[in-house]
XYZ file of C-alpha atoms in Angstrom:
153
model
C 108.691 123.947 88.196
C 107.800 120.903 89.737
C 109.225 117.260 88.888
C 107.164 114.028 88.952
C 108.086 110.879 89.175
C 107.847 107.560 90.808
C 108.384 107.292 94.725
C 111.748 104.836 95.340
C 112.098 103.037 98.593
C 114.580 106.124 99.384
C 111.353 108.593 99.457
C 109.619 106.514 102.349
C 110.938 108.270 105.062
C 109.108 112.249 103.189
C 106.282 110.149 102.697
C 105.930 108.990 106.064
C 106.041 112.377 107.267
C 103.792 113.762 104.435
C 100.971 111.339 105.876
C 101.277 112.087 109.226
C 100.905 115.929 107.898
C 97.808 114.644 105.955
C 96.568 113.688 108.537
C 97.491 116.128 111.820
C 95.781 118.538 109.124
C 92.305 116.557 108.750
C 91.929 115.530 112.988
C 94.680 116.674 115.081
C 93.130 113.911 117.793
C 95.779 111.364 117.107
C 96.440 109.219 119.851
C 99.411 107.681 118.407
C 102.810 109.453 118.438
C 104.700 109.835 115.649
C 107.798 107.007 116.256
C 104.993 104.775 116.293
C 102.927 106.124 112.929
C 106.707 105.962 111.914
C 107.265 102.360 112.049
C 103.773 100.933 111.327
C 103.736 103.305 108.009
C 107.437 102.435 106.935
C 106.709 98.903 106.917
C 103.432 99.549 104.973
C 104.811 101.470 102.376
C 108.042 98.720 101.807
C 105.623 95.760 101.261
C 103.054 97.864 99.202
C 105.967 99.615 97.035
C 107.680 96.155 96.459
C 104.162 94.431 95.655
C 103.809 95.386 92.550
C 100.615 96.634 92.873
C 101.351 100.067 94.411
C 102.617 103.158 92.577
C 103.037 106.411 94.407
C 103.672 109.598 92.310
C 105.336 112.249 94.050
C 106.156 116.371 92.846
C 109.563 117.532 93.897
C 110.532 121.424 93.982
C 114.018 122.211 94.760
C 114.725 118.426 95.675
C 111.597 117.940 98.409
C 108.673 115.825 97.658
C 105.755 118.734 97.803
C 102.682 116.756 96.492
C 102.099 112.964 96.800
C 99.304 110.544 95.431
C 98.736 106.891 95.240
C 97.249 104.282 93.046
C 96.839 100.927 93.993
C 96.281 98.114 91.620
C 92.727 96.191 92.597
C 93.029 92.521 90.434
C 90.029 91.558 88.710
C 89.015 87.694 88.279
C 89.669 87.112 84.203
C 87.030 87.133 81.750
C 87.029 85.221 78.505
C 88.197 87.763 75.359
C 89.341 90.395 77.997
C 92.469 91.124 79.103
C 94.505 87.843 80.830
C 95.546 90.587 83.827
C 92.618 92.513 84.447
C 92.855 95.413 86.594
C 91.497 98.759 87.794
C 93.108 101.386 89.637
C 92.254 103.508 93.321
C 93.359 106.204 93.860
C 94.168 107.174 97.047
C 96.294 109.142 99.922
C 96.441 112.657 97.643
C 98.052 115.389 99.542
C 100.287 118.504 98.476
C 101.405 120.835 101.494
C 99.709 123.827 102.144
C 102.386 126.116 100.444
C 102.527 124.808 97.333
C 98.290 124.393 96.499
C 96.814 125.776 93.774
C 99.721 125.417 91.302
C 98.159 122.606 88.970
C 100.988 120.278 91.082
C 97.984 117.898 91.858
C 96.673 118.194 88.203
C 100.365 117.438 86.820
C 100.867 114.075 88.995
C 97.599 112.827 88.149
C 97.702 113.551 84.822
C 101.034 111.107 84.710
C 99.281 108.622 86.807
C 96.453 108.708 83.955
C 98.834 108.018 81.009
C 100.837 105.450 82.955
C 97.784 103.643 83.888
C 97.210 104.106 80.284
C 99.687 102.342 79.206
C 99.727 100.093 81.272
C 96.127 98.949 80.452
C 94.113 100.060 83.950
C 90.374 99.885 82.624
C 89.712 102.569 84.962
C 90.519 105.184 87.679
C 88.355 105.254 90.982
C 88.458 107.580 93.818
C 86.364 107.781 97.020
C 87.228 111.889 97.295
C 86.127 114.080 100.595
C 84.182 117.171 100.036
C 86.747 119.184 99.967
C 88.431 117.490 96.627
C 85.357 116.613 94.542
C 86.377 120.183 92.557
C 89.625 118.764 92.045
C 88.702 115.620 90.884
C 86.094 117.015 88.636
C 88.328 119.282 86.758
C 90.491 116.398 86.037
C 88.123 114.540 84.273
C 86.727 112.299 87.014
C 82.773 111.656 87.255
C 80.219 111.026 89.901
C 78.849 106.718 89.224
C 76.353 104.971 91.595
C 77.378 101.566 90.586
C 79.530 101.108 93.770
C 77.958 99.920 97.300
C 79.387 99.505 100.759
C 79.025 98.384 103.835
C 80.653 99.373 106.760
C 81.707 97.080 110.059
């Protein structure tokens, strides 16, 4: 049985590792080695953990972080009779290695990022998920919207 919790500033190192796994496993053509992912990574993950407006859930099994995802806090401008903080939540950066798939790990973490958000008074969850995760997503209670554009540079 898996535990889930918030990431601490002592999980960066796993994490750092976990995302280079992530993504070796999606395009092995990485030009950069890993020292270098290392230390550009690290320092991301201190500033965005001690922001305020990051929160990384990890799994643990047997005292190893397994299963990872993300949720970063996007600040809306206020609205008069809404909320004086308004926020929504991305999610982002999901990844649980290979061996331990298929266990509902995923499914456990987000459900406790759904009831912290919550509580916590996120008006909503949004996710930009590749092919391969839309099942995942969808059995957790996410929906397809076409309210959102983009443009790309």
């Amino acid at each position: 049985m898996s535990i889930i919790r918030l990431a601490t500033l002592e999980d960066i190192d796993e994490l750092v590792r976990m995302r280079w796994e992530f993504s070796e496993e999606e395009n092995s053509d990485s030009t950069l080695n890993y020292e270098e992912f290392h230390q550009t990574c690290y320092e991301f993950l201190v500033k965005a953990m001690k922001s305020g407006d990051w929160y990384i859930w990890v799994a643990e099994d047997s005292g190893n972080i397994v299963s990872h995802m993300y949720l970063q806090l996007i600040h809306k401008v206020p609205r008069p009779g809404k909320s004086p903080d308004p926020y929504y939540g991305y999610v982002t950066n999901v990844y649980t290695r290979p061996a331990f798939r298929n266990q509902g790990i995923g499914s456990d973490i987000q459900l406790a990022m759904e009831l912290w958000s919550k509580e916590n008074k996120v008006e909503f969850l949004l996710v930009w998920p590749s092919s391969n995760s839309v099942q995942f997503y969808s059995k957790n209670g996410f929906f397809r919207c076409d309210e959102a554009m983009e443009k790309h540079f």
